Amino acid sequence: MPMARLSGILLHPTSLPSRYGVGDLGDQAIAFCDWLQAGAQRVWQMLPLGPVGAGNSPYMSFSAIAGEPLLISPDRLVEAGWLPAAALEQVPDFNPHRVDFAAVRAYKERLFVQAWAGFQVHATAEQRTAFEEFCAEQATWLDDFALFMTLKAEFGQIVWNRWDVGFAQRDPAVLAAARQTLAEPIALQRFLQFVFFEQWQQLKTAANERGVQLVGDVPIYVSFDSADVWANRELFALDPDTLDPAQMAGVPPDYFSATGQLWGNPVYDWETNAQTGYHWWINRFRHLFTMVDWVRIDHFRGFESFWAVPQGEETAINGDWVPGPGAAFFEAVQGALGKLPVIAEDLGIITPEVEALRDQFQFPGMKILQFAFDSGSGNPYLPHNYRSPNYVVYTGTHDNDTTVGWFNGRSPEEQQRVIRYAGYAGPDGIQWDLTRMAMASVADWAIVPLQDCLGFGSDCRMNVPGQADSNWEWRCLEGSFAPWMADRLRELVDLYGRWG
């Protein structure tokens, strides 16, 4: 789809300020939209929104469609009449800088149980009808997801293929009985999804009313321990005996890791997916496009060819490139949904075949300025080498260090290389030099992580690829959306014509 010349901010909602230990879809999300509008920022990009699993990674979710209940705003539950205001008077002393996922989840789950009880007593006829309609309309994924999460709790959170055999193998009689005996916790899971999507649509409406487009993120792979694999195992490459992944997803050694990245997700059985007309995928995209205006496809190159690592390997070194579904996949999705507002994450080992697939469908690719300064003037990430405006340029992404941290980690000679290219060392910090560079480029969109606007260092990065813990936790403080930053961004928008 054609892209207007715009700029925006990368910030995951969990990083928003909140007294409840994690960012949510309440007032601070609206305040962020107001700040974006004041700064003439027309794009809010975020990470995947699903319920997080292993390592609290949004890229390892229990569902490709469901929303993360931790993002539900307790204040909105009070406003709806389902939670008494007194329930929010005693809030634990959460760390305002980092998300303690376990502590926040324990706290919020107690509120959710109370809100569900309040809904059953106090919901209006209109609210009850809306809930019933949501459950009916979303049944194709919601029924399996609600049962899956309930069974996860019943079996002590172990992986689904280690459940009792009738549940792991989805014996119809066993599952039917479980739906009867576990009806109440299953209903709670449905309720939480209803609330999440109600609050999400309120936020999306508010953002769009302010001229802000939302950019979501769809990981090419789903977590093995997910409702999707449990309920649609024929679509994935699994061992028929153990139901473990027969081949695991990842990438070979690259910029981020000398041993590659072994993600552990099962790769797809693309032949079976093709035989279904890519039905599961089409439903996934259809749902996501009701939530956001654009989608970044993480690891786009996997649709051309993907790195498959045999089960049992401990690193991603010993893998093979396997052909992906290619153009046939996107032709099927576009045939069902029309022209796709998609951004292709085309980083890493990119071949001419991957570029051809991206360009065939006119998907914009990505440019990362932190990658631009270490291989001479021909480096494709340097702005003077952008041969087309059909790109989104970033100072860095969620997988990069902050720009300040990145710059401070460079040698004096390497720092000078950056300064020479920028033409000066601005008084406000290297992060604004790279922001200006992104804004000035011919790329249609320029996106800056909020950490770079704030000038924060390495302790505020979102993710360190290959690191097992302490990722995805960064939060900004209340008051972070400073008027002076909005003014500075608006000046750059005006200077480089990013009004759209």
Short mmCIF file of C-alpha atoms in Angstrom, two decimals:
data_model
loop_
_atom_site.label_atom_id
_atom_site.label_comp_id
_atom_site.label_asym_id
_atom_site.label_seq_id
_atom_site.Cartn_x
_atom_site.Cartn_y
_atom_site.Cartn_z
CA MET A 1 0.00 0.00 0.00
CA PRO A 2 1.26 3.53 -0.67
CA MET A 3 2.74 5.22 2.39
CA ALA A 4 2.53 8.93 3.08
CA ARG A 5 5.70 10.64 4.31
CA LEU A 6 5.30 10.33 8.10
CA SER A 7 7.18 9.75 11.33
CA GLY A 8 6.34 8.04 14.58
CA ILE A 9 7.43 6.41 17.81
CA LEU A 10 8.14 2.81 18.79
CA LEU A 11 6.78 2.01 22.26
CA HIS A 12 5.19 -1.19 23.52
CA PRO A 13 2.11 -0.56 25.71
CA THR A 14 3.64 -2.48 28.64
CA SER A 15 6.24 0.30 28.82
CA LEU A 16 3.66 3.01 29.48
CA PRO A 17 3.54 4.59 32.96
CA SER A 18 1.02 3.11 35.39
CA ARG A 19 0.71 2.63 39.13
CA TYR A 20 -0.32 -0.99 38.53
CA GLY A 21 3.17 -2.27 37.67
CA VAL A 22 2.76 -2.45 33.90
CA GLY A 23 1.53 -0.14 31.18
CA ASP A 24 -2.09 -0.61 30.17
CA LEU A 25 -4.80 0.61 27.82
CA GLY A 26 -6.07 3.36 30.13
CA ASP A 27 -5.42 7.05 30.59
CA GLN A 28 -1.66 6.98 30.00
CA ALA A 29 -2.17 5.33 26.61
CA ILE A 30 -4.52 8.17 25.68
CA ALA A 31 -2.00 10.69 27.05
CA PHE A 32 0.65 9.15 24.81
CA CYS A 33 -1.65 9.58 21.80
CA ASP A 34 -2.13 13.24 22.79
CA TRP A 35 1.66 13.66 22.95
CA LEU A 36 2.08 12.01 19.54
CA GLN A 37 -0.47 14.42 18.10
CA ALA A 38 1.30 17.40 19.69
CA GLY A 39 4.58 16.25 18.14
CA ALA A 40 3.02 15.67 14.69
CA GLN A 41 3.86 11.98 15.07
CA ARG A 42 1.38 10.02 13.01
CA VAL A 43 2.54 6.47 13.76
CA TRP A 44 2.58 4.44 16.99
CA GLN A 45 4.43 1.17 16.48
CA MET A 46 4.34 -1.58 19.09
CA LEU A 47 5.33 -5.21 19.62
CA PRO A 48 2.99 -8.24 19.46
CA LEU A 49 0.03 -7.92 21.81
CA GLY A 50 -0.64 -11.56 22.69
CA PRO A 51 -0.46 -13.17 26.16
CA VAL A 52 3.23 -13.65 26.86
CA GLY A 53 4.72 -17.03 27.60
CA ALA A 54 8.33 -18.14 28.05
CA GLY A 55 10.65 -15.36 29.17
CA ASN A 56 7.75 -12.88 29.03
CA SER A 57 8.51 -12.40 25.36
CA PRO A 58 5.72 -10.99 23.20
CA TYR A 59 7.20 -13.12 20.43
CA MET A 60 6.46 -16.31 22.41
CA SER A 61 2.75 -15.93 23.02
CA PHE A 62 0.14 -18.45 24.11
CA SER A 63 -1.99 -17.29 21.18
CA ALA A 64 -1.56 -15.67 17.79
CA ILE A 65 -4.86 -13.81 18.19
CA ALA A 66 -5.70 -13.34 21.88
CA GLY A 67 -4.70 -10.19 23.78
CA GLU A 68 -2.50 -9.94 26.86
CA PRO A 69 -4.78 -9.46 29.90
CA LEU A 70 -2.02 -7.60 31.75
CA LEU A 71 -2.75 -4.68 29.40
CA ILE A 72 -6.30 -4.38 30.76
CA SER A 73 -6.75 -1.10 32.62
CA PRO A 74 -8.10 -1.57 36.17
CA ASP A 75 -9.38 2.02 36.08
CA ARG A 76 -11.54 1.16 33.06
CA LEU A 77 -12.96 -1.83 34.97
CA VAL A 78 -14.06 0.56 37.71
CA GLU A 79 -15.55 2.93 35.13
CA ALA A 80 -17.50 0.04 33.61
CA GLY A 81 -19.05 -0.70 36.99
CA TRP A 82 -17.56 -4.17 37.39
CA LEU A 83 -14.87 -3.40 39.95
CA PRO A 84 -15.39 -1.31 43.10
CA ALA A 85 -13.11 1.71 43.42
CA ALA A 86 -12.03 0.42 46.83
CA ALA A 87 -10.34 -2.52 45.10
CA LEU A 88 -7.70 -0.11 43.76
CA GLU A 89 -6.94 1.71 46.99
CA GLN A 90 -4.17 -0.66 48.11
CA VAL A 91 -1.76 -1.15 45.19
CA PRO A 92 1.59 -2.93 45.76
CA ASP A 93 4.72 -0.82 45.60
CA PHE A 94 5.71 -1.86 42.08
CA ASN A 95 9.01 -0.85 40.47
CA PRO A 96 8.17 2.12 38.21
CA HIS A 97 11.17 1.41 35.95
CA ARG A 98 10.74 -2.33 35.27
CA VAL A 99 7.84 -4.76 34.87
CA ASP A 100 7.90 -7.59 37.41
CA PHE A 101 5.66 -9.85 35.33
CA ALA A 102 5.08 -12.48 38.02
CA ALA A 103 4.14 -9.96 40.70
CA VAL A 104 1.95 -7.92 38.37
CA ARG A 105 0.18 -11.00 37.08
CA ALA A 106 -0.57 -12.24 40.61
CA TYR A 107 -1.98 -8.82 41.55
CA LYS A 108 -4.04 -8.28 38.42
CA GLU A 109 -5.46 -11.79 38.35
CA ARG A 110 -7.06 -11.13 41.72
CA LEU A 111 -8.63 -7.98 40.29
CA PHE A 112 -9.84 -9.89 37.24
CA VAL A 113 -11.62 -12.52 39.32
CA GLN A 114 -13.32 -9.73 41.26
CA ALA A 115 -14.25 -7.89 38.04
CA TRP A 116 -15.74 -11.06 36.52
CA ALA A 117 -17.88 -11.54 39.61
CA GLY A 118 -18.89 -7.89 39.40
CA PHE A 119 -19.79 -8.25 35.74
CA GLN A 120 -22.09 -11.17 36.47
CA VAL A 121 -23.93 -9.11 39.09
CA HIS A 122 -23.82 -5.56 37.76
CA ALA A 123 -23.50 -5.75 33.97
CA THR A 124 -26.19 -3.94 32.05
CA ALA A 125 -28.29 -5.73 29.46
CA GLU A 126 -26.28 -3.96 26.76
CA GLN A 127 -22.98 -5.13 28.28
CA ARG A 128 -24.22 -8.71 28.58
CA THR A 129 -25.33 -8.69 24.97
CA ALA A 130 -21.97 -7.30 23.86
CA PHE A 131 -20.18 -10.08 25.76
CA GLU A 132 -22.38 -12.79 24.27
CA GLU A 133 -21.93 -11.40 20.76
CA PHE A 134 -18.15 -11.22 21.22
CA CYS A 135 -18.01 -14.87 22.34
CA ALA A 136 -20.11 -15.95 19.36
CA GLU A 137 -18.21 -13.89 16.79
CA GLN A 138 -14.77 -14.95 18.06
CA ALA A 139 -15.61 -18.59 18.79
CA THR A 140 -13.31 -19.99 16.08
CA TRP A 141 -10.26 -19.08 18.17
CA LEU A 142 -11.69 -18.03 21.54
CA ASP A 143 -13.15 -21.41 22.51
CA ASP A 144 -9.85 -23.23 22.06
CA PHE A 145 -7.86 -20.45 23.69
CA ALA A 146 -10.07 -20.21 26.78
CA LEU A 147 -9.95 -23.98 27.25
CA PHE A 148 -6.20 -24.07 26.62
CA MET A 149 -5.42 -21.42 29.25
CA THR A 150 -7.72 -23.11 31.75
CA LEU A 151 -6.06 -26.48 31.18
CA LYS A 152 -2.62 -24.86 31.47
CA ALA A 153 -3.58 -23.77 34.98
CA GLU A 154 -5.08 -27.18 35.83
CA PHE A 155 -1.88 -28.95 34.79
CA GLY A 156 0.42 -26.57 36.67
CA GLN A 157 1.49 -24.56 33.59
CA ILE A 158 3.39 -27.46 31.98
CA VAL A 159 3.65 -27.66 28.18
CA TRP A 160 0.49 -29.01 26.54
CA ASN A 161 2.03 -32.18 25.08
CA ARG A 162 2.90 -33.25 28.65
CA TRP A 163 -0.74 -33.08 29.76
CA ASP A 164 -2.74 -36.26 30.35
CA VAL A 165 -3.02 -38.03 27.03
CA GLY A 166 -6.72 -37.35 26.44
CA PHE A 167 -6.13 -33.61 26.77
CA ALA A 168 -2.88 -33.56 24.81
CA GLN A 169 -4.43 -35.60 22.00
CA ARG A 170 -7.66 -33.55 22.13
CA ASP A 171 -9.99 -36.50 22.70
CA PRO A 172 -13.47 -35.02 21.97
CA ALA A 173 -15.14 -36.71 24.93
CA VAL A 174 -12.41 -35.62 27.33
CA LEU A 175 -12.55 -32.01 26.14
CA ALA A 176 -16.36 -31.95 26.27
CA ALA A 177 -16.27 -33.11 29.88
CA ALA A 178 -13.64 -30.50 30.74
CA ARG A 179 -15.78 -27.74 29.27
CA GLN A 180 -18.51 -28.76 31.70
CA THR A 181 -16.43 -29.19 34.86
CA LEU A 182 -14.24 -26.12 34.18
CA ALA A 183 -17.01 -23.87 32.89
CA GLU A 184 -16.33 -21.04 35.36
CA PRO A 185 -12.58 -20.51 34.73
CA ILE A 186 -13.22 -20.92 30.99
CA ALA A 187 -15.83 -18.17 31.20
CA LEU A 188 -13.32 -15.96 33.02
CA GLN A 189 -10.84 -16.39 30.15
CA ARG A 190 -13.51 -15.39 27.65
CA PHE A 191 -14.41 -12.38 29.77
CA LEU A 192 -10.81 -11.18 29.90
CA GLN A 193 -10.55 -11.34 26.11
CA PHE A 194 -13.84 -9.45 25.81
CA VAL A 195 -12.52 -6.72 28.11
CA PHE A 196 -9.14 -6.55 26.37
CA PHE A 197 -10.66 -6.05 22.94
CA GLU A 198 -13.25 -3.57 24.22
CA GLN A 199 -10.49 -1.47 25.76
CA TRP A 200 -8.28 -1.91 22.72
CA GLN A 201 -10.93 -0.62 20.33
CA GLN A 202 -11.44 2.41 22.57
CA LEU A 203 -7.71 3.12 22.34
CA LYS A 204 -7.60 2.58 18.57
CA THR A 205 -10.51 4.96 18.09
CA ALA A 206 -8.78 7.58 20.24
CA ALA A 207 -5.52 7.18 18.32
CA ASN A 208 -7.16 7.39 14.90
CA GLU A 209 -9.18 10.44 15.96
CA ARG A 210 -5.84 12.13 16.70
CA GLY A 211 -4.47 11.21 13.29
CA VAL A 212 -2.29 8.42 14.71
CA GLN A 213 -2.02 5.09 12.88
CA LEU A 214 -1.29 1.98 14.92
CA VAL A 215 1.34 -0.46 13.68
CA GLY A 216 1.14 -3.98 15.06
CA ASP A 217 3.64 -6.79 14.83
CA VAL A 218 2.96 -10.33 13.67
CA PRO A 219 5.69 -12.87 14.47
CA ILE A 220 6.03 -15.34 11.63
CA TYR A 221 6.18 -18.15 14.21
CA VAL A 222 3.97 -18.96 17.16
CA SER A 223 5.06 -20.52 20.42
CA PHE A 224 4.97 -24.30 20.58
CA ASP A 225 3.20 -23.96 23.92
CA SER A 226 0.21 -22.17 22.44
CA ALA A 227 -3.44 -22.75 21.76
CA ASP A 228 -2.66 -22.48 18.04
CA VAL A 229 -0.30 -25.47 17.94
CA TRP A 230 -2.42 -27.49 20.38
CA ALA A 231 -5.57 -26.98 18.29
CA ASN A 232 -4.02 -26.93 14.78
CA ARG A 233 -1.10 -29.34 15.06
CA GLU A 234 -1.47 -30.51 11.46
CA LEU A 235 -0.22 -27.09 10.33
CA PHE A 236 3.13 -27.51 12.10
CA ALA A 237 6.14 -29.82 11.75
CA LEU A 238 5.73 -31.97 14.85
CA ASP A 239 7.08 -35.38 15.83
CA PRO A 240 4.07 -37.72 15.46
CA ASP A 241 5.03 -39.73 18.55
CA THR A 242 6.06 -37.10 21.12
CA LEU A 243 4.26 -34.12 19.51
CA ASP A 244 7.46 -32.11 20.13
CA PRO A 245 8.66 -29.84 17.31
CA ALA A 246 10.43 -32.00 14.76
CA GLN A 247 12.27 -28.90 13.54
CA MET A 248 12.77 -25.66 15.41
CA ALA A 249 12.83 -22.11 14.07
CA GLY A 250 15.71 -19.69 14.41
CA VAL A 251 18.40 -17.89 12.45
CA PRO A 252 22.04 -18.80 11.79
CA PRO A 253 24.92 -16.83 13.33
CA ASP A 254 24.50 -13.12 12.64
CA TYR A 255 25.08 -9.59 13.94
CA PHE A 256 23.31 -10.38 17.18
CA SER A 257 24.77 -13.79 18.06
CA ALA A 258 27.81 -15.89 17.11
CA THR A 259 25.79 -19.09 17.60
CA GLY A 260 22.67 -17.81 15.89
CA GLN A 261 19.31 -17.59 17.57
CA LEU A 262 17.45 -20.79 18.42
CA TRP A 263 13.89 -19.68 19.07
CA GLY A 264 12.45 -23.13 19.66
CA ASN A 265 9.17 -22.47 17.83
CA PRO A 266 7.97 -25.25 15.54
CA VAL A 267 8.30 -24.47 11.85
CA TYR A 268 5.25 -24.80 9.63
CA ASP A 269 4.18 -27.70 7.49
CA TRP A 270 3.72 -25.37 4.54
CA GLU A 271 2.34 -28.09 2.27
CA THR A 272 -0.58 -28.68 4.64
CA ASN A 273 -1.08 -24.93 5.09
CA ALA A 274 -1.30 -24.57 1.32
CA GLN A 275 -3.85 -27.39 1.08
CA THR A 276 -6.11 -25.45 3.47
CA GLY A 277 -5.81 -22.33 1.34
CA TYR A 278 -3.80 -20.77 4.20
CA HIS A 279 -7.07 -20.53 6.12
CA TRP A 280 -5.45 -20.18 9.57
CA TRP A 281 -3.15 -17.44 8.34
CA ILE A 282 -5.92 -15.52 6.61
CA ASN A 283 -7.98 -15.55 9.80
CA ARG A 284 -4.92 -14.37 11.74
CA PHE A 285 -4.35 -11.39 9.45
CA ARG A 286 -8.05 -10.60 9.20
CA HIS A 287 -8.30 -10.33 12.97
CA LEU A 288 -5.14 -8.27 13.33
CA PHE A 289 -6.29 -5.75 10.74
CA THR A 290 -9.33 -5.03 12.92
CA MET A 291 -6.91 -3.99 15.67
CA VAL A 292 -4.23 -2.01 13.85
CA ASP A 293 -3.77 0.00 10.68
CA TRP A 294 -0.48 -1.53 9.59
CA VAL A 295 1.37 -4.74 10.44
CA ARG A 296 5.09 -5.37 10.58
CA ILE A 297 5.81 -9.00 9.67
CA ASP A 298 8.64 -10.13 11.89
CA HIS A 299 11.19 -12.34 10.10
CA PHE A 300 9.65 -11.75 6.69
CA ARG A 301 12.46 -13.65 5.02
CA GLY A 302 11.04 -16.90 6.43
CA PHE A 303 8.31 -16.80 3.81
CA GLU A 304 10.96 -17.14 1.08
CA SER A 305 13.16 -19.61 2.96
CA PHE A 306 13.58 -20.38 6.64
CA TRP A 307 16.26 -21.77 8.93
CA ALA A 308 15.18 -25.15 10.33
CA VAL A 309 17.11 -26.69 13.22
CA PRO A 310 16.61 -30.38 14.16
CA GLN A 311 15.05 -31.14 17.53
CA GLY A 312 17.71 -31.70 20.19
CA GLU A 313 20.16 -29.04 19.04
CA GLU A 314 21.17 -26.51 21.69
CA THR A 315 22.21 -23.73 19.30
CA ALA A 316 21.09 -22.60 15.86
CA ILE A 317 24.40 -23.38 14.20
CA ASN A 318 23.40 -26.76 12.73
CA GLY A 319 20.40 -25.90 10.62
CA ASP A 320 19.37 -25.80 6.98
CA TRP A 321 17.64 -23.29 4.74
CA VAL A 322 14.29 -24.70 3.61
CA PRO A 323 12.06 -23.12 0.95
CA GLY A 324 9.06 -21.21 2.29
CA PRO A 325 5.65 -20.73 0.64
CA GLY A 326 6.77 -17.69 -1.35
CA ALA A 327 4.46 -15.59 -3.48
CA ALA A 328 1.63 -18.14 -3.36
CA PHE A 329 1.13 -17.33 0.31
CA PHE A 330 0.72 -13.59 -0.15
CA GLU A 331 -1.41 -14.06 -3.25
CA ALA A 332 -3.81 -16.17 -1.19
CA VAL A 333 -3.93 -13.67 1.69
CA GLN A 334 -4.40 -10.70 -0.64
CA GLY A 335 -7.04 -12.62 -2.55
CA ALA A 336 -9.02 -12.91 0.66
CA LEU A 337 -8.27 -9.56 2.29
CA GLY A 338 -7.20 -7.19 -0.48
CA LYS A 339 -4.02 -5.11 -0.64
CA LEU A 340 -2.05 -5.68 2.56
CA PRO A 341 -0.80 -2.76 4.70
CA VAL A 342 2.34 -4.69 5.62
CA ILE A 343 5.90 -3.71 6.54
CA ALA A 344 8.47 -6.42 5.81
CA GLU A 345 11.11 -6.93 8.50
CA ASP A 346 13.88 -7.72 6.03
CA LEU A 347 16.89 -7.66 8.35
CA GLY A 348 19.59 -10.29 8.70
CA ILE A 349 20.72 -12.58 5.89
CA ILE A 350 18.70 -11.22 2.99
CA THR A 351 19.04 -12.71 -0.48
CA PRO A 352 17.94 -11.32 -3.84
CA GLU A 353 15.05 -13.81 -3.70
CA VAL A 354 13.81 -12.30 -0.43
CA GLU A 355 14.06 -8.80 -1.88
CA ALA A 356 12.18 -9.91 -4.98
CA LEU A 357 9.36 -11.35 -2.88
CA ARG A 358 9.15 -8.13 -0.86
CA ASP A 359 9.16 -5.97 -3.98
CA GLN A 360 6.66 -8.13 -5.86
CA PHE A 361 4.03 -7.09 -3.34
CA GLN A 362 5.47 -3.58 -2.86
CA PHE A 363 5.94 -4.11 0.86
CA PRO A 364 8.18 -1.45 2.43
CA GLY A 365 11.35 -2.81 3.99
CA MET A 366 13.33 -1.64 7.03
CA LYS A 367 16.51 0.39 7.45
CA ILE A 368 18.35 0.58 10.79
CA LEU A 369 20.75 3.49 11.29
CA GLN A 370 22.72 1.68 14.00
CA PHE A 371 23.75 -0.82 11.31
CA ALA A 372 24.95 1.88 8.91
CA PHE A 373 28.46 2.87 9.96
CA ASP A 374 30.75 -0.14 9.89
CA SER A 375 31.32 -1.22 6.28
CA GLY A 376 32.16 1.87 4.27
CA SER A 377 30.18 4.28 2.13
CA GLY A 378 28.36 1.47 0.33
CA ASN A 379 26.58 0.27 3.47
CA PRO A 380 22.91 -0.19 2.45
CA TYR A 381 21.69 1.27 5.76
CA LEU A 382 23.34 4.65 5.12
CA PRO A 383 20.63 7.09 3.99
CA HIS A 384 22.42 8.10 0.80
CA ASN A 385 22.08 4.50 -0.40
CA TYR A 386 18.28 4.31 -0.15
CA ARG A 387 17.31 3.73 -3.77
CA SER A 388 13.61 3.96 -3.03
CA PRO A 389 11.40 5.79 -0.52
CA ASN A 390 9.54 2.52 0.13
CA TYR A 391 11.23 1.94 3.48
CA VAL A 392 10.72 2.53 7.18
CA VAL A 393 13.92 3.88 8.73
CA TYR A 394 14.62 3.42 12.43
CA THR A 395 17.36 4.74 14.67
CA GLY A 396 17.10 1.28 16.28
CA THR A 397 14.48 -1.34 17.06
CA HIS A 398 13.44 -3.28 20.16
CA ASP A 399 16.33 -5.68 19.49
CA ASN A 400 18.95 -2.91 19.39
CA ASP A 401 20.63 -1.04 22.18
CA THR A 402 19.36 2.48 22.72
CA THR A 403 21.16 4.95 20.46
CA VAL A 404 23.00 6.48 23.42
CA GLY A 405 24.06 3.03 24.63
CA TRP A 406 25.09 1.98 21.15
CA PHE A 407 27.15 5.12 20.59
CA ASN A 408 28.84 4.93 23.99
CA GLY A 409 29.84 1.35 23.22
CA ARG A 410 31.72 2.38 20.07
CA SER A 411 35.43 3.17 19.97
CA PRO A 412 36.45 6.85 19.57
CA GLU A 413 37.27 6.18 15.92
CA GLU A 414 33.89 4.57 15.35
CA GLN A 415 32.15 7.43 17.09
CA GLN A 416 33.93 9.92 14.84
CA ARG A 417 32.70 8.02 11.80
CA VAL A 418 29.12 8.63 12.94
CA ILE A 419 29.77 12.28 13.75
CA ARG A 420 31.43 12.91 10.38
CA TYR A 421 28.47 11.44 8.56
CA ALA A 422 26.00 13.48 10.61
CA GLY A 423 28.06 16.58 9.78
CA TYR A 424 28.17 17.80 13.36
CA ALA A 425 27.75 16.66 16.93
CA GLY A 426 24.53 18.25 18.08
CA PRO A 427 24.37 19.70 21.60
CA ASP A 428 21.36 17.58 22.55
CA GLY A 429 23.02 14.20 22.14
CA ILE A 430 23.77 11.65 19.44
CA GLN A 431 20.20 10.33 19.63
CA TRP A 432 18.89 13.56 18.10
CA ASP A 433 21.56 13.44 15.39
CA LEU A 434 20.31 10.00 14.32
CA THR A 435 16.70 11.11 14.68
CA ARG A 436 17.41 14.04 12.37
CA MET A 437 19.18 11.68 9.97
CA ALA A 438 16.13 9.39 9.88
CA MET A 439 13.75 12.30 9.42
CA ALA A 440 15.84 13.77 6.61
CA SER A 441 16.08 10.50 4.67
CA VAL A 442 13.95 9.72 1.64
CA ALA A 443 12.34 6.80 3.50
CA ASP A 444 8.57 7.23 3.64
CA TRP A 445 8.40 6.56 7.36
CA ALA A 446 10.88 7.39 10.13
CA ILE A 447 10.37 5.63 13.49
CA VAL A 448 12.24 6.40 16.72
CA PRO A 449 12.03 4.37 19.96
CA LEU A 450 10.82 6.50 22.85
CA GLN A 451 14.04 5.66 24.72
CA ASP A 452 15.94 7.61 22.06
CA CYS A 453 13.71 10.66 22.44
CA LEU A 454 14.45 10.51 26.16
CA GLY A 455 18.21 10.04 25.63
CA PHE A 456 18.36 6.90 27.76
CA GLY A 457 21.28 4.47 27.91
CA SER A 458 21.73 0.72 27.70
CA ASP A 459 19.90 0.02 30.95
CA CYS A 460 16.70 1.04 29.18
CA ARG A 461 16.89 -1.21 26.12
CA MET A 462 13.91 -3.49 25.58
CA ASN A 463 15.57 -6.73 24.51
CA VAL A 464 18.98 -8.36 24.24
CA PRO A 465 18.65 -11.13 21.62
CA GLY A 466 19.92 -14.44 22.94
CA GLN A 467 19.57 -13.37 26.57
CA ALA A 468 17.12 -15.60 28.40
CA ASP A 469 15.81 -13.24 31.07
CA SER A 470 15.43 -9.60 32.14
CA ASN A 471 14.08 -8.61 28.74
CA TRP A 472 10.83 -6.82 27.83
CA GLU A 473 10.69 -5.10 31.23
CA TRP A 474 11.54 -1.45 30.54
CA ARG A 475 8.99 1.19 31.57
CA CYS A 476 8.95 4.96 31.25
CA LEU A 477 7.88 7.19 34.11
CA GLU A 478 4.87 9.44 34.37
CA GLY A 479 5.87 12.79 32.91
CA SER A 480 8.01 11.20 30.19
CA PHE A 481 5.84 12.68 27.45
CA ALA A 482 7.44 16.09 27.74
CA PRO A 483 6.13 19.05 25.71
CA TRP A 484 9.65 20.05 24.69
CA MET A 485 10.19 16.65 23.03
CA ALA A 486 6.92 17.02 21.13
CA ASP A 487 8.01 20.49 20.00
CA ARG A 488 11.38 19.14 18.86
CA LEU A 489 9.77 16.34 16.89
CA ARG A 490 7.26 18.72 15.32
CA GLU A 491 10.13 20.99 14.21
CA LEU A 492 11.80 18.04 12.47
CA VAL A 493 8.51 17.02 10.85
CA ASP A 494 8.14 20.55 9.50
CA LEU A 495 11.78 20.80 8.42
CA TYR A 496 11.74 17.51 6.48
CA GLY A 497 8.16 17.55 5.23
CA ARG A 498 6.76 14.60 7.17
CA TRP A 499 3.22 15.90 7.37
CA GLY A 500 1.77 13.09 5.27
#
